[in-house]
mmCIF file of C-alpha atoms in Angstrom:
data_model
loop_
_atom_site.group_PDB
_atom_site.id
_atom_site.type_symbol
_atom_site.label_atom_id
_atom_site.label_comp_id
_atom_site.label_asym_id
_atom_site.label_seq_id
_atom_site.Cartn_x
_atom_site.Cartn_y
_atom_site.Cartn_z
ATOM 1 C CA UNK A 1 -0.194 -0.100 -0.127
ATOM 2 C CA UNK A 2 2.837 2.383 0.938
ATOM 3 C CA UNK A 3 4.959 1.497 -2.596
ATOM 4 C CA UNK A 4 2.051 2.143 -4.332
ATOM 5 C CA UNK A 5 0.870 5.994 -2.643
ATOM 6 C CA UNK A 6 4.546 6.656 -3.597
ATOM 7 C CA UNK A 7 4.118 5.767 -6.923
ATOM 8 C CA UNK A 8 1.329 8.074 -7.425
ATOM 9 C CA UNK A 9 2.938 10.345 -6.075
ATOM 10 C CA UNK A 10 5.566 10.248 -7.975
ATOM 11 C CA UNK A 11 3.070 10.217 -11.441
ATOM 12 C CA UNK A 12 1.671 13.642 -9.989
ATOM 13 C CA UNK A 13 4.389 15.027 -9.416
ATOM 14 C CA UNK A 14 6.383 14.136 -13.322
ATOM 15 C CA UNK A 15 2.217 15.792 -14.482
ATOM 16 C CA UNK A 16 3.178 19.160 -11.797
ATOM 17 C CA UNK A 17 7.066 19.547 -14.693
ATOM 18 C CA UNK A 18 4.710 20.423 -16.918
ATOM 19 C CA UNK A 19 1.154 21.914 -15.123
ATOM 20 C CA UNK A 20 0.365 25.339 -14.722
ATOM 21 C CA UNK A 21 0.848 27.410 -11.755
ATOM 22 C CA UNK A 22 -3.280 27.392 -11.489
ATOM 23 C CA UNK A 23 -2.419 23.133 -11.753
ATOM 24 C CA UNK A 24 0.493 22.890 -9.516
ATOM 25 C CA UNK A 25 -1.247 24.678 -6.465
ATOM 26 C CA UNK A 26 -3.625 21.017 -6.512
ATOM 27 C CA UNK A 27 -0.647 19.109 -5.651
ATOM 28 C CA UNK A 28 1.541 21.649 -3.399
ATOM 29 C CA UNK A 29 -0.806 20.392 -0.874
ATOM 30 C CA UNK A 30 1.133 16.695 -0.785
ATOM 31 C CA UNK A 31 4.092 18.043 -1.343
ATOM 32 C CA UNK A 32 4.058 20.048 2.071
ATOM 33 C CA UNK A 33 3.364 17.120 3.868
ATOM 34 C CA UNK A 34 6.636 15.684 3.188
ATOM 35 C CA UNK A 35 5.934 12.310 2.731
ATOM 36 C CA UNK A 36 9.422 10.698 2.112
ATOM 37 C CA UNK A 37 10.129 12.448 5.180
ATOM 38 C CA UNK A 38 12.871 15.227 6.473
ATOM 39 C CA UNK A 39 15.922 15.743 5.072
ATOM 40 C CA UNK A 40 18.897 14.753 7.650
ATOM 41 C CA UNK A 41 20.426 17.548 8.926
ATOM 42 C CA UNK A 42 24.837 17.777 7.828
ATOM 43 C CA UNK A 43 27.068 15.797 10.087
ATOM 44 C CA UNK A 44 29.175 18.889 11.827
ATOM 45 C CA UNK A 45 32.118 19.456 9.860
ATOM 46 C CA UNK A 46 35.565 21.862 10.966
ATOM 47 C CA UNK A 47 34.162 25.356 12.009
ATOM 48 C CA UNK A 48 35.994 28.609 11.594
ATOM 49 C CA UNK A 49 35.129 31.523 13.893
ATOM 50 C CA UNK A 50 37.749 34.366 15.140
ATOM 51 C CA UNK A 51 41.104 34.239 16.956
ATOM 52 C CA UNK A 52 39.508 36.596 19.996
ATOM 53 C CA UNK A 53 36.940 33.897 20.276
ATOM 54 C CA UNK A 54 39.464 30.506 19.578
ATOM 55 C CA UNK A 55 41.125 28.233 22.293
ATOM 56 C CA UNK A 56 44.311 29.324 20.376
ATOM 57 C CA UNK A 57 44.257 33.077 21.345
ATOM 58 C CA UNK A 58 45.873 31.835 24.933
ATOM 59 C CA UNK A 59 47.985 29.311 22.974
ATOM 60 C CA UNK A 60 52.161 29.927 22.181
ATOM 61 C CA UNK A 61 54.373 27.193 20.750
ATOM 62 C CA UNK A 62 57.451 27.311 22.626
ATOM 63 C CA UNK A 63 59.905 24.571 20.681
ATOM 64 C CA UNK A 64 60.151 22.135 18.353
ATOM 65 C CA UNK A 65 62.604 19.039 18.385
ATOM 66 C CA UNK A 66 63.095 15.610 17.470
ATOM 67 C CA UNK A 67 62.401 12.915 20.554
ATOM 68 C CA UNK A 68 63.876 9.838 21.271
ATOM 69 C CA UNK A 69 62.357 7.815 18.676
ATOM 70 C CA UNK A 70 62.512 9.703 15.722
ATOM 71 C CA UNK A 71 59.005 11.182 16.183
ATOM 72 C CA UNK A 72 58.886 14.979 16.645
ATOM 73 C CA UNK A 73 57.565 17.127 19.337
ATOM 74 C CA UNK A 74 56.436 20.703 19.783
ATOM 75 C CA UNK A 75 56.416 22.686 23.564
ATOM 76 C CA UNK A 76 52.805 24.801 23.718
ATOM 77 C CA UNK A 77 52.428 27.466 26.602
ATOM 78 C CA UNK A 78 48.944 28.282 27.511
ATOM 79 C CA UNK A 79 49.198 31.763 29.238
ATOM 80 C CA UNK A 80 45.416 31.361 30.806
ATOM 81 C CA UNK A 81 45.867 28.014 32.864
ATOM 82 C CA UNK A 82 49.994 28.981 32.957
ATOM 83 C CA UNK A 83 50.905 25.361 31.980
ATOM 84 C CA UNK A 84 53.490 24.407 29.335
ATOM 85 C CA UNK A 85 52.922 20.952 27.092
ATOM 86 C CA UNK A 86 54.883 18.487 25.534
ATOM 87 C CA UNK A 87 53.280 16.795 22.721
ATOM 88 C CA UNK A 88 54.118 14.364 19.770
ATOM 89 C CA UNK A 89 51.626 13.930 17.540
ATOM 90 C CA UNK A 90 48.338 12.594 17.493
ATOM 91 C CA UNK A 91 48.530 13.221 21.436
ATOM 92 C CA UNK A 92 46.099 15.303 23.595
ATOM 93 C CA UNK A 93 46.945 16.809 26.463
ATOM 94 C CA UNK A 94 43.956 18.914 27.926
ATOM 95 C CA UNK A 95 41.593 18.468 25.079
ATOM 96 C CA UNK A 96 44.085 19.829 22.862
ATOM 97 C CA UNK A 97 45.451 17.555 19.729
ATOM 98 C CA UNK A 98 48.784 18.204 18.193
ATOM 99 C CA UNK A 99 47.197 17.409 14.689
ATOM 100 C CA UNK A 100 50.749 17.897 12.864
ATOM 101 C CA UNK A 101 54.825 19.229 13.262
ATOM 102 C CA UNK A 102 57.225 20.428 10.777
ATOM 103 C CA UNK A 103 60.624 21.632 12.173
ATOM 104 C CA UNK A 104 62.289 22.675 8.989
ATOM 105 C CA UNK A 105 58.384 24.934 8.268
ATOM 106 C CA UNK A 106 59.182 25.937 12.406
ATOM 107 C CA UNK A 107 55.079 25.148 12.559
ATOM 108 C CA UNK A 108 52.340 23.425 14.416
ATOM 109 C CA UNK A 109 49.187 22.271 14.033
ATOM 110 C CA UNK A 110 46.837 22.145 17.295
ATOM 111 C CA UNK A 111 43.386 21.299 17.166
ATOM 112 C CA UNK A 112 40.195 21.486 19.690
ATOM 113 C CA UNK A 113 37.122 20.131 18.701
ATOM 114 C CA UNK A 114 36.358 21.137 15.057
ATOM 115 C CA UNK A 115 38.427 23.866 15.782
ATOM 116 C CA UNK A 116 41.670 24.110 14.166
ATOM 117 C CA UNK A 117 44.749 26.739 13.981
ATOM 118 C CA UNK A 118 48.430 26.845 12.785
ATOM 119 C CA UNK A 119 50.768 27.855 14.892
ATOM 120 C CA UNK A 120 54.978 29.253 13.736
ATOM 121 C CA UNK A 121 57.545 29.946 15.811
ATOM 122 C CA UNK A 122 57.844 33.093 14.790
ATOM 123 C CA UNK A 123 54.833 34.190 14.758
ATOM 124 C CA UNK A 124 52.948 35.772 17.847
ATOM 125 C CA UNK A 125 49.756 34.785 16.723
ATOM 126 C CA UNK A 126 48.366 31.420 15.628
ATOM 127 C CA UNK A 127 46.847 32.118 11.891
ATOM 128 C CA UNK A 128 43.296 30.381 12.198
ATOM 129 C CA UNK A 129 42.394 27.793 8.914
ATOM 130 C CA UNK A 130 39.913 27.648 6.684
ATOM 131 C CA UNK A 131 37.411 25.079 6.281
ATOM 132 C CA UNK A 132 38.792 24.510 3.296
ATOM 133 C CA UNK A 133 42.211 24.227 4.598
ATOM 134 C CA UNK A 134 41.084 21.991 7.615
ATOM 135 C CA UNK A 135 39.555 19.489 5.652
ATOM 136 C CA UNK A 136 42.625 19.079 3.372
ATOM 137 C CA UNK A 137 44.517 19.552 6.721
ATOM 138 C CA UNK A 138 42.441 16.319 8.212
ATOM 139 C CA UNK A 139 42.327 14.232 4.971
ATOM 140 C CA UNK A 140 46.715 14.218 4.827
ATOM 141 C CA UNK A 141 47.140 14.223 8.271
ATOM 142 C CA UNK A 142 44.777 10.805 8.561
ATOM 143 C CA UNK A 143 47.532 9.822 5.558
ATOM 144 C CA UNK A 144 50.311 10.016 7.569
ATOM 145 C CA UNK A 145 49.697 8.927 11.023
ATOM 146 C CA UNK A 146 48.253 5.871 9.128
ATOM 147 C CA UNK A 147 51.952 5.376 7.293
ATOM 148 C CA UNK A 148 53.590 6.544 11.166
ATOM 149 C CA UNK A 149 52.024 4.195 12.918
ATOM 150 C CA UNK A 150 52.744 1.674 10.711
ATOM 151 C CA UNK A 151 56.951 2.497 10.814
ATOM 152 C CA UNK A 152 56.872 2.606 13.805
ATOM 153 C CA UNK A 153 55.349 -1.134 14.011
ATOM 154 C CA UNK A 154 57.915 -1.931 12.382
ATOM 155 C CA UNK A 155 60.624 -0.520 13.881
ATOM 156 C CA UNK A 156 59.747 -2.061 16.868
ATOM 157 C CA UNK A 157 59.424 -5.667 15.428
ATOM 158 C CA UNK A 158 62.946 -4.928 13.720
ATOM 159 C CA UNK A 159 64.002 -4.318 17.393
ATOM 160 C CA UNK A 160 63.281 -7.487 19.444
ATOM 161 C CA UNK A 161 66.065 -9.980 20.414
ATOM 162 C CA UNK A 162 66.441 -12.752 18.359
ATOM 163 C CA UNK A 163 67.525 -15.608 19.851
ATOM 164 C CA UNK A 164 70.855 -17.114 19.195
ATOM 165 C CA UNK A 165 70.422 -20.168 16.612
ATOM 166 C CA UNK A 166 72.504 -22.639 18.015
ATOM 167 C CA UNK A 167 73.763 -25.557 15.849
ATOM 168 C CA UNK A 168 76.383 -28.513 15.917
ATOM 169 C CA UNK A 169 78.294 -29.008 19.312
ATOM 170 C CA UNK A 170 76.474 -25.663 20.621
ATOM 171 C CA UNK A 171 73.388 -27.556 20.341
ATOM 172 C CA UNK A 172 74.282 -31.023 21.551
ATOM 173 C CA UNK A 173 76.288 -29.453 24.909
ATOM 174 C CA UNK A 174 72.860 -26.255 25.456
ATOM 175 C CA UNK A 175 69.973 -30.128 25.011
ATOM 176 C CA UNK A 176 72.448 -32.270 27.807
ATOM 177 C CA UNK A 177 72.430 -29.365 30.045
ATOM 178 C CA UNK A 178 68.615 -29.059 29.690
ATOM 179 C CA UNK A 179 68.231 -32.598 30.152
ATOM 180 C CA UNK A 180 70.598 -32.798 33.277
ATOM 181 C CA UNK A 181 67.903 -29.716 34.741
ATOM 182 C CA UNK A 182 65.170 -31.257 33.844
ATOM 183 C CA UNK A 183 65.876 -34.929 35.641
ATOM 184 C CA UNK A 184 67.291 -32.751 38.634
ATOM 185 C CA UNK A 185 63.994 -30.666 39.047
ATOM 186 C CA UNK A 186 62.116 -33.610 38.518
ATOM 187 C CA UNK A 187 60.494 -33.049 35.632
ATOM 188 C CA UNK A 188 59.419 -35.442 31.807
ATOM 189 C CA UNK A 189 63.161 -35.522 30.348
ATOM 190 C CA UNK A 190 63.883 -34.901 26.861
ATOM 191 C CA UNK A 191 63.489 -37.638 24.290
ATOM 192 C CA UNK A 192 67.487 -38.391 24.666
ATOM 193 C CA UNK A 193 69.436 -41.191 26.203
ATOM 194 C CA UNK A 194 72.193 -40.082 29.266
ATOM 195 C CA UNK A 195 75.756 -40.109 28.174
ATOM 196 C CA UNK A 196 78.066 -42.055 30.131
ATOM 197 C CA UNK A 197 79.458 -38.640 31.684
ATOM 198 C CA UNK A 198 76.037 -37.362 32.413
ATOM 199 C CA UNK A 199 75.183 -40.332 34.333
ATOM 200 C CA UNK A 200 78.075 -40.172 36.340
ATOM 201 C CA UNK A 201 77.922 -36.086 37.014
ATOM 202 C CA UNK A 202 73.844 -36.753 38.112
ATOM 203 C CA UNK A 203 74.661 -40.036 40.658
ATOM 204 C CA UNK A 204 77.868 -37.663 42.018
ATOM 205 C CA UNK A 205 74.937 -35.198 42.774
ATOM 206 C CA UNK A 206 72.576 -37.965 44.303
ATOM 207 C CA UNK A 207 69.900 -37.555 41.906
ATOM 208 C CA UNK A 208 70.738 -40.932 40.243
ATOM 209 C CA UNK A 209 70.963 -44.275 41.791
ATOM 210 C CA UNK A 210 74.284 -45.824 41.143
ATOM 211 C CA UNK A 211 73.884 -48.976 38.828
#
């Protein structure tokens, strides 16, 4: 029934396209009732406000440096709270996130909520970004952050110490030692026979009875 009602409305609207203003008025009542529902509201995007109304008005970029892991960090001073922060890219402090930091360009991009501001070391006041600039920065930041996380994961994997691979005589001695320790501690032994030297050692320690 509902589908039939919608089809009838669509047919009526197609007639309206070629109807005169007087004829169109007859269909206006149906249109005003919004049979297809209200249009969904647009999702809120990055906003641009003046510096005097911005979270950035009391902030200053004090330093940029490279951390021990090769990541760029930014020093931020908040004069309103008399506090300073050291942030890594993607890190959040007091709801303020360091989105980007570039030592060569002497700049850092901070975000709080939907608001973003660009800071430079030599500039006293931050630059408020337009909506288009914010959208572009957010998109490129997401790509760079994904690449950075992948790089860090690869570095950590490469830094994990590898156990030395024993071979030959070194492997044999290692297995013999493991076997003797297992017998001493009453654990299940390895599937390998004791050598006369191993047997004599365990007998002298009182672990095994003499034959």
